[in-house]
Amino acid sequence: MTSATTPEVDSTIVARPPRPDRRRALSATPSVRATMIKIVSLGLLDALVFYAAFVLTFNSEWVLAVGVVAAAVVINVIYLRRGWLPAKYLIPGTVFLLIFQVYAIVYSGYVAFTNYGDGHMISKESAIEALIDKSLVRVPESPAYGLVVVERLGQLAFLVTDPEGEALLGSDEQPLRPADNAEFAGDRAIAVDGYTTLDFSEMIADQKRIAAMSVPLTDDPNDGALRTPDGSQAFVYAATMQYDEEADAFVDTATGTVYEDTGEGAFVAPNGTELRPGWKIDVGLQNFVDAFTEESIRQPLLAVLIWTFVFAGFTVAATFAVGVFLAVMLNDERLRFRRTFRVLVILPYAFPVFLSAIIWSGMLNPQFGIINQVFFGGAAIPWLTDPVLAKLSILTVSLWLGYPYMFLVATGALQSIPEEYVEAAKVDGASPWAIFRHVKLPLLMVSMAPLLIASFAFNFNNFNLIYMLTRGGPQDINTGMNVGATDILITLVYKVAFGETGGRDFGLASAFSIIIFVMVAIISVVSFRRTKALEELN
Amino acid sequence: MKVNRRTAAAITAGGVILATTLAGCSAADDGNDGDAQTDASSSLTVWVDANRIEEMQEIAAKFEEDRGIAVELVEKEYGDVMRNDFIQQVPTGEGPDVMVGGHDWLGQLVQNGVVAPLELGDTVNDFSDVGVRAMSYEGVTYGLPVSLENIALVRNTALADSTPANWDELIAAGQEVVASGAAQYPVLVPSDPVDSDPYHLYPIQTSYGAPLFGISEDGSYDPDQLLIGSEGGNEFAAKLVEWGADGVINTSITGDIARDEFAAGKSPYMLSGPWNLPAFQEAGIDYAIEAIPQAGPEAPTPFVGVQGFFVSSESDNALAANEFVVNYLGSEEAQLTLYEAGGRPPARISAFEIAAADNPDVGAFGEVGLTGVPMPAIPEMGAVWDNWGSTQSALVNGTAGDPTDAWQAMSGRIQAAIDG
């Protein structure tokens, strides 16, 4: 769209006495080109939506198909109708918002209501298939049979050479029987009258069928069946587990144990043993119930919660104090090399947090760490392995990492305080401390209070720092708790949900993140209410 | 007003292009799905790490020439990313047909139903026993072993002229060297300040008769038979306290520090894997690789990590994938080719013998590996490592209190983690 030409066209339209047909065109749209673009674009969109809806319907994704069509109808109406200008502006952004934000949030919310996680990643059909595959094992010490796959009238059969060199023929329905007129190459049967031998590429073309073939050795299915993993050899397989389709249950052929689908996303024996893999199901509020009843998390929850608040609260308060202090100092124009100092002060901010944390964990090494070597004369102070010192180390590193941000923000806010206020206070004879306490700080707080709340919310979930520095440890090894002295809520959740107790549980993790979100949201809302009082100071 | 309308039109166009692109993406995805199904029979997709991909190309080319099936090698970073992608993509039908991986992933892969059993047929006898056992889970074989990896005792021949008969003598000999001023540490055992290192300490622990699990009839680990808490374990725990107090084992010595200090000639002995050898060679250390000396009444068994190839349970190319993995990647030639890629002892015995003759270091590590046991692969190992490591760390640092109580408490927690 060139902006230079269109206004000229428009001005000629206005300048000329409008002809009847022109007038109608004008009343419909202001520009022919815009109309064309609009129609072509909408047409393309509709065509694609039609195609997408077709594909989605074909894959039985009914909800998505209806959603796509409904969205397309709304978009068409908005752009074809005159007026509704705000909607015309808003719709592209809204589409983005829905796809990239709302969908992601709704999906992770949905996961919280499923048992999605290790052992429950696949559908029930795939799980049954995997269990059948797993239950078929080669009969120990059974010989390998040389194999070619042969075909007659679309029916596949195995032509095998048994260890004695006899040729045998059989198919899924027909147990093995001698193939008298088989043709041999060396000691292997390679063809038989009335059948066509498949070459490798033909076998590959039909490999799903061949891999699924199971040729009974005799009329008695308990004798086992021949199967082929690679198309050139066959082995005797016996099933350790039978799937009973009618009862929807697996039966252990050796012990007779019945594993039934009890609605927990797995086949379960009466004694509670589950067959793995299970499958993904909706579990309703179960994850939220588990979150509060799970032994490994409920037990240490209070201690972790207190430490989380201490950690986040201290970090915010200390970084704020140090940041503002440095900002005031470096804001003094009498100070030389101010710029250099400012650059030095914000350096910690320039490194990625997790890298800094790893470096700190090296520096705090009891024997080889630079901290002990240089500042404590080589004393082996266990910075990261003693529960109290580990907490102290975390707080120190967190202060070191966090103050540059506060410094930056405070410097900006300080410079926006009108010089007259300070001058006026000086004229009234206020001391520097009084000026700071009664003039600068209240004005600073107006702009910084919301950032302090944001910083609290961030540190509440500061997984990187804790995990990279101490991994939540040291663990108290004399109790049954799976939790370390420096674990905050989010690292505790990580440990519980991602591997501490036998596999990752995405459903539980999602439920926990929703709970943490609610907690942080409540704290933030309450604090924001409070900080409104600050703004009324002005 | 005119300008507004034109802007609106422009935004419309933009929005539509956007929608088109998005719709196009989804449409393209669907198209790919269809293609994948129709093309399935003509190509195999294999996930392989950067270190092996060049050597794999040779093997893939041979397979394509013989069998007329193209092998598409996709480079993926070896490790958690590859494993997690596999677990998440296979159920959606997007994953590869074959993946390279570590045997310790197996429990998780089986638990999630993403890996198919693999029949090695009669070639099973061509592979080292520890390799095949590692690739089996609950008595079923799932992968083709390719390379083994384990620790051994590395001795600085300039500081110690012979290997002591047992672990106590090793410590005594090491302390003598330290007393003479020629070295700083009697022995280097890599550790971690918080989580210690059960992997490096395992041979010593098993030597006291406290392996992690018992072995069931089919040769696989039996998680119901937790042996770590046996009498020998208590003895080992007491020893850890003693060694920690004497400075023989030190949790401050991380893997990196241990490697650097040994390379600097500051210790006569180190428990190390082959991954540190390049650093030692670069530093000009004369070393010998030997079996880990016996500490307690039993022979030490180090953990062996095995890498190999797995076939996806959702592969549409089951026959071709099995053929490629078992008969091509399992061949002596391919195992030697892959050995050149990583320098680790091959799992196929005949290939190992050739490699060992070619490089004595590989032979020495491989010999020690043959006495080892596969690292357990049960999905609960994460919890096991955590409890195990934190307890050993506390014992070495002398903060655990009574060693027997601490060791028994740990055994109980490991049991609880396994019972879920």
Tab-separated table of N, CA and C in Angstrom, chain A residues 132-236:
chain	number	residue	atom	x	y	z
A	132	ILE	N	0.904	-55.833	25.042
A	132	ILE	CA	0.916	-57.096	24.292
A	132	ILE	C	2.317	-57.358	23.747
A	133	ASP	N	2.941	-56.297	23.172
A	133	ASP	CA	4.304	-56.435	22.641
A	133	ASP	C	5.260	-56.920	23.718
A	134	LYS	N	5.116	-56.307	24.895
A	134	LYS	CA	6.019	-56.580	25.990
A	134	LYS	C	5.829	-58.013	26.509
A	135	SER	N	4.576	-58.501	26.424
A	135	SER	CA	4.290	-59.814	27.006
A	135	SER	C	4.751	-60.944	26.096
A	136	LEU	N	5.002	-60.611	24.802
A	136	LEU	CA	5.474	-61.648	23.891
A	136	LEU	C	6.970	-61.773	24.039
A	137	VAL	N	7.429	-62.883	24.579
A	137	VAL	CA	8.874	-63.052	24.700
A	137	VAL	C	9.302	-64.331	24.010
A	138	ARG	N	10.519	-64.294	23.488
A	138	ARG	CA	11.057	-65.478	22.836
A	138	ARG	C	11.182	-66.590	23.860
A	139	VAL	N	10.710	-67.776	23.502
A	139	VAL	CA	10.816	-68.908	24.418
A	139	VAL	C	12.298	-69.190	24.663
A	140	PRO	N	12.739	-69.206	25.934
A	140	PRO	CA	14.165	-69.378	26.221
A	140	PRO	C	14.716	-70.628	25.547
A	141	GLU	N	15.921	-70.509	25.012
A	141	GLU	CA	16.632	-71.626	24.375
A	141	GLU	C	15.953	-72.113	23.099
A	142	SER	N	14.868	-71.459	22.656
A	142	SER	CA	14.216	-71.928	21.429
A	142	SER	C	15.079	-71.546	20.229
A	143	PRO	N	15.088	-72.372	19.185
A	143	PRO	CA	15.976	-72.119	18.058
A	143	PRO	C	15.465	-71.013	17.145
A	144	ALA	N	16.361	-70.515	16.307
A	144	ALA	CA	15.967	-69.551	15.289
A	144	ALA	C	15.594	-70.313	14.020
A	145	TYR	N	14.565	-69.867	13.331
A	145	TYR	CA	14.140	-70.477	12.063
A	145	TYR	C	14.507	-69.528	10.934
A	146	GLY	N	15.140	-70.071	9.870
A	146	GLY	CA	15.352	-69.260	8.678
A	146	GLY	C	13.996	-68.978	8.058
A	147	LEU	N	13.793	-67.771	7.530
A	147	LEU	CA	12.448	-67.400	7.094
A	147	LEU	C	12.444	-66.685	5.748
A	148	VAL	N	11.463	-67.022	4.921
A	148	VAL	CA	11.066	-66.114	3.841
A	148	VAL	C	9.559	-65.949	3.937
A	149	VAL	N	9.112	-64.764	3.560
A	149	VAL	CA	7.678	-64.523	3.573
A	149	VAL	C	7.156	-64.786	2.167
A	150	VAL	N	6.092	-65.596	2.075
A	150	VAL	CA	5.528	-65.917	0.760
A	150	VAL	C	4.078	-65.451	0.712
A	151	GLU	N	3.552	-65.351	-0.499
A	151	GLU	CA	2.228	-64.764	-0.645
A	151	GLU	C	1.417	-65.554	-1.671
A	152	ARG	N	0.121	-65.756	-1.386
A	152	ARG	CA	-0.769	-66.332	-2.386
A	152	ARG	C	-2.118	-65.645	-2.270
A	153	LEU	N	-2.592	-65.096	-3.363
A	153	LEU	CA	-3.894	-64.421	-3.415
A	153	LEU	C	-4.055	-63.387	-2.302
A	154	GLY	N	-2.981	-62.635	-2.067
A	154	GLY	CA	-3.067	-61.582	-1.057
A	154	GLY	C	-2.892	-62.079	0.359
A	155	GLN	N	-2.817	-63.409	0.540
A	155	GLN	CA	-2.600	-63.946	1.887
A	155	GLN	C	-1.104	-64.166	2.101
A	156	LEU	N	-0.585	-63.696	3.252
A	156	LEU	CA	0.828	-63.879	3.548
A	156	LEU	C	1.027	-65.150	4.357
A	157	ALA	N	2.166	-65.796	4.130
A	157	ALA	CA	2.496	-66.982	4.921
A	157	ALA	C	3.994	-67.002	5.175
A	158	PHE	N	4.387	-67.723	6.211
A	158	PHE	CA	5.807	-67.900	6.527
A	158	PHE	C	6.277	-69.221	5.935
A	159	LEU	N	7.389	-69.189	5.197
A	159	LEU	CA	8.057	-70.413	4.792
A	159	LEU	C	9.343	-70.477	5.606
A	160	VAL	N	9.377	-71.405	6.581
A	160	VAL	CA	10.532	-71.433	7.476
A	160	VAL	C	11.304	-72.731	7.326
A	161	THR	N	12.568	-72.658	7.708
A	161	THR	CA	13.400	-73.850	7.722
A	161	THR	C	13.728	-74.146	9.174
A	162	ASP	N	13.283	-75.291	9.673
A	162	ASP	CA	13.504	-75.551	11.095
A	162	ASP	C	14.949	-76.016	11.313
A	163	PRO	N	15.388	-76.102	12.560
A	163	PRO	CA	16.800	-76.411	12.826
A	163	PRO	C	17.256	-77.724	12.201
A	164	GLU	N	16.295	-78.664	11.928
A	164	GLU	CA	16.700	-79.919	11.294
A	164	GLU	C	16.800	-79.790	9.777
A	165	GLY	N	16.450	-78.621	9.260
A	165	GLY	CA	16.547	-78.412	7.822
A	165	GLY	C	15.269	-78.730	7.081
A	166	GLU	N	14.182	-79.006	7.802
A	166	GLU	CA	12.897	-79.257	7.148
A	166	GLU	C	12.233	-77.937	6.796
A	167	ALA	N	11.557	-77.899	5.653
A	167	ALA	CA	10.816	-76.703	5.275
A	167	ALA	C	9.390	-76.820	5.801
A	168	LEU	N	8.898	-75.738	6.398
A	168	LEU	CA	7.551	-75.731	6.952
A	168	LEU	C	6.836	-74.478	6.469
A	169	LEU	N	5.524	-74.570	6.350
A	169	LEU	CA	4.735	-73.453	5.843
A	169	LEU	C	3.579	-73.205	6.809
A	170	GLY	N	3.285	-71.957	7.059
A	170	GLY	CA	2.158	-71.676	7.952
A	170	GLY	C	1.754	-70.226	7.843
A	171	SER	N	0.539	-69.924	8.303
A	171	SER	CA	0.074	-68.549	8.279
A	171	SER	C	-0.658	-68.279	9.589
A	172	ASP	N	-1.245	-67.079	9.692
A	172	ASP	CA	-1.933	-66.701	10.927
A	172	ASP	C	-2.978	-67.730	11.323
A	173	GLU	N	-3.766	-68.208	10.313
A	173	GLU	CA	-4.852	-69.136	10.625
A	173	GLU	C	-4.393	-70.585	10.582
A	174	GLN	N	-3.344	-70.829	9.782
A	174	GLN	CA	-2.931	-72.201	9.489
A	174	GLN	C	-1.640	-72.532	10.220
A	175	PRO	N	-1.681	-73.419	11.237
A	175	PRO	CA	-0.434	-73.770	11.951
A	175	PRO	C	0.587	-74.366	10.983
A	176	LEU	N	1.831	-74.407	11.428
A	176	LEU	CA	2.902	-74.909	10.581
A	176	LEU	C	2.624	-76.328	10.108
A	177	ARG	N	2.903	-76.597	8.810
A	177	ARG	CA	2.802	-77.951	8.279
A	177	ARG	C	3.973	-78.137	7.313
A	178	PRO	N	4.385	-79.351	7.069
A	178	PRO	CA	5.530	-79.566	6.164
A	178	PRO	C	5.241	-79.021	4.771
A	179	ALA	N	6.210	-78.376	4.171
A	179	ALA	CA	6.096	-77.909	2.793
A	179	ALA	C	6.961	-78.839	1.958
A	180	ASP	N	6.301	-79.816	1.324
A	180	ASP	CA	7.049	-80.898	0.697
A	180	ASP	C	7.854	-80.463	-0.518
A	181	ASN	N	7.224	-79.621	-1.338
A	181	ASN	CA	7.923	-79.289	-2.578
A	181	ASN	C	8.626	-77.939	-2.516
A	182	ALA	N	9.222	-77.659	-1.348
A	182	ALA	CA	9.937	-76.394	-1.204
A	182	ALA	C	11.246	-76.442	-1.970
A	183	GLU	N	11.631	-75.283	-2.459
A	183	GLU	CA	12.873	-75.169	-3.213
A	183	GLU	C	13.949	-74.618	-2.288
A	184	PHE	N	15.109	-75.237	-2.248
A	184	PHE	CA	16.150	-74.829	-1.309
A	184	PHE	C	17.278	-74.084	-1.988
A	185	ALA	N	17.864	-73.154	-1.257
A	185	ALA	CA	19.137	-72.567	-1.685
A	185	ALA	C	20.077	-72.796	-0.524
A	186	GLY	N	21.063	-73.664	-0.712
A	186	GLY	CA	21.880	-74.078	0.420
A	186	GLY	C	21.002	-74.897	1.349
A	187	ASP	N	21.017	-74.565	2.655
A	187	ASP	CA	20.171	-75.338	3.560
A	187	ASP	C	18.925	-74.545	3.957
A	188	ARG	N	18.580	-73.562	3.147
A	188	ARG	CA	17.419	-72.737	3.490
A	188	ARG	C	16.347	-72.816	2.418
A	189	ALA	N	15.111	-73.029	2.811
A	189	ALA	CA	14.010	-73.009	1.852
A	189	ALA	C	13.772	-71.573	1.409
A	190	ILE	N	13.665	-71.364	0.100
A	190	ILE	CA	13.476	-69.993	-0.358
A	190	ILE	C	12.200	-69.827	-1.174
A	191	ALA	N	11.565	-70.904	-1.613
A	191	ALA	CA	10.331	-70.766	-2.375
A	191	ALA	C	9.534	-72.054	-2.254
A	192	VAL	N	8.239	-71.967	-2.547
A	192	VAL	CA	7.409	-73.153	-2.495
A	192	VAL	C	6.352	-73.023	-3.583
A	193	ASP	N	5.959	-74.164	-4.146
A	193	ASP	CA	4.998	-74.150	-5.259
A	193	ASP	C	3.705	-73.452	-4.878
A	194	GLY	N	3.183	-72.668	-5.806
A	194	GLY	CA	1.884	-72.046	-5.593
A	194	GLY	C	1.960	-70.737	-4.850
A	195	TYR	N	3.154	-70.370	-4.347
A	195	TYR	CA	3.324	-69.115	-3.610
A	195	TYR	C	4.391	-68.262	-4.280
A	196	THR	N	4.262	-66.942	-4.143
A	196	THR	CA	5.305	-66.039	-4.623
A	196	THR	C	6.141	-65.629	-3.417
A	197	THR	N	7.469	-65.671	-3.584
A	197	THR	CA	8.340	-65.232	-2.489
A	197	THR	C	8.502	-63.717	-2.561
A	198	LEU	N	8.334	-63.053	-1.403
A	198	LEU	CA	8.498	-61.601	-1.376
A	198	LEU	C	9.975	-61.261	-1.251
A	199	ASP	N	10.414	-60.262	-2.026
A	199	ASP	CA	11.778	-59.794	-1.799
A	199	ASP	C	11.740	-58.709	-0.713
A	200	PHE	N	12.911	-58.186	-0.351
A	200	PHE	CA	12.965	-57.324	0.821
A	200	PHE	C	12.089	-56.085	0.672
A	201	SER	N	12.126	-55.496	-0.543
A	201	SER	CA	11.359	-54.255	-0.696
A	201	SER	C	9.856	-54.530	-0.627
A	202	GLU	N	9.450	-55.700	-1.112
A	202	GLU	CA	8.027	-56.050	-1.005
A	202	GLU	C	7.632	-56.292	0.448
A	203	MET	N	8.568	-56.895	1.185
A	203	MET	CA	8.287	-57.117	2.601
A	203	MET	C	8.161	-55.787	3.331
A	204	ILE	N	9.078	-54.861	2.982
A	204	ILE	CA	9.055	-53.561	3.639
A	204	ILE	C	7.732	-52.855	3.348
A	205	ALA	N	7.247	-53.018	2.119
A	205	ALA	CA	5.989	-52.363	1.758
A	205	ALA	C	4.832	-52.912	2.591
A	206	ASP	N	4.959	-54.131	3.042
A	206	ASP	CA	3.880	-54.768	3.799
A	206	ASP	C	4.289	-55.038	5.233
A	207	GLN	N	5.278	-54.253	5.749
A	207	GLN	CA	5.928	-54.662	6.996
A	207	GLN	C	5.012	-54.649	8.209
A	208	LYS	N	3.994	-53.792	8.174
A	208	LYS	CA	3.131	-53.759	9.364
A	208	LYS	C	2.395	-55.088	9.524
A	209	ARG	N	1.917	-55.597	8.381
A	209	ARG	CA	1.206	-56.873	8.424
A	209	ARG	C	2.149	-57.996	8.838
A	210	ILE	N	3.364	-57.969	8.270
A	210	ILE	CA	4.311	-59.053	8.552
A	210	ILE	C	4.731	-59.020	10.024
A	211	ALA	N	4.972	-57.810	10.529
A	211	ALA	CA	5.404	-57.710	11.923
A	211	ALA	C	4.308	-58.166	12.877
A	212	ALA	N	3.045	-58.072	12.415
A	212	ALA	CA	1.933	-58.459	13.291
A	212	ALA	C	1.618	-59.946	13.178
A	213	MET	N	2.231	-60.637	12.191
A	213	MET	CA	1.889	-62.048	11.971
A	213	MET	C	2.393	-62.936	13.106
A	214	SER	N	1.587	-63.925	13.399
A	214	SER	CA	1.915	-64.827	14.491
A	214	SER	C	1.454	-66.200	14.028
A	215	VAL	N	2.416	-67.065	13.678
A	215	VAL	CA	2.079	-68.362	13.079
A	215	VAL	C	2.178	-69.460	14.148
A	216	PRO	N	1.038	-70.083	14.523
A	216	PRO	CA	1.074	-71.090	15.584
A	216	PRO	C	1.935	-72.287	15.186
A	217	LEU	N	2.682	-72.809	16.134
A	217	LEU	CA	3.523	-73.965	15.863
A	217	LEU	C	2.663	-75.197	15.627
A	218	THR	N	1.629	-75.370	16.459
A	218	THR	CA	0.730	-76.519	16.345
A	218	THR	C	-0.694	-76.005	16.537
A	219	ASP	N	-1.644	-76.932	16.589
A	219	ASP	CA	-3.028	-76.525	16.797
A	219	ASP	C	-3.244	-75.973	18.201
A	220	ASP	N	-2.354	-76.350	19.122
A	220	ASP	CA	-2.486	-75.862	20.491
A	220	ASP	C	-1.766	-74.521	20.638
A	221	PRO	N	-2.511	-73.428	20.860
A	221	PRO	CA	-1.872	-72.105	20.917
A	221	PRO	C	-0.850	-71.991	22.044
A	222	ASN	N	-0.951	-72.858	23.071
A	222	ASN	CA	-0.011	-72.757	24.183
A	222	ASN	C	1.395	-73.201	23.810
A	223	ASP	N	1.552	-73.851	22.648
A	223	ASP	CA	2.883	-74.243	22.211
A	223	ASP	C	3.701	-73.061	21.709
A	224	GLY	N	3.044	-71.928	21.567
A	224	GLY	CA	3.760	-70.750	21.082
A	224	GLY	C	3.551	-70.539	19.604
A	225	ALA	N	4.075	-69.439	19.116
A	225	ALA	CA	3.874	-69.093	17.719
A	225	ALA	C	5.149	-68.462	17.175
A	226	LEU	N	5.319	-68.569	15.848
A	226	LEU	CA	6.483	-67.962	15.208
A	226	LEU	C	6.178	-66.523	14.863
A	227	ARG	N	7.089	-65.647	15.184
A	227	ARG	CA	6.983	-64.249	14.770
A	227	ARG	C	8.337	-63.833	14.237
A	228	THR	N	8.346	-62.770	13.449
A	228	THR	CA	9.628	-62.322	12.914
A	228	THR	C	9.876	-60.858	13.240
A	229	PRO	N	11.021	-60.554	13.811
A	229	PRO	CA	11.311	-59.144	14.068
A	229	PRO	C	11.895	-58.430	12.852
A	230	ASP	N	12.570	-59.177	11.955
A	230	ASP	CA	13.294	-58.504	10.877
A	230	ASP	C	13.005	-59.053	9.487
A	231	GLY	N	12.144	-60.064	9.374
A	231	GLY	CA	11.785	-60.564	8.048
A	231	GLY	C	12.729	-61.618	7.514
A	232	SER	N	13.833	-61.915	8.207
A	232	SER	CA	14.723	-62.942	7.694
A	232	SER	C	14.885	-64.099	8.681
A	233	GLN	N	14.448	-63.889	9.919
A	233	GLN	CA	14.513	-64.952	10.906
A	233	GLN	C	13.192	-64.983	11.659
A	234	ALA	N	12.802	-66.165	12.094
A	234	ALA	CA	11.604	-66.265	12.917
A	234	ALA	C	11.979	-66.965	14.211
A	235	PHE	N	11.291	-66.588	15.306
A	235	PHE	CA	11.568	-67.182	16.602
A	235	PHE	C	10.259	-67.631	17.227
A	236	VAL	N	10.349	-68.584	18.142
A	236	VAL	CA	9.149	-69.034	18.832
A	236	VAL	C	8.871	-68.075	19.983
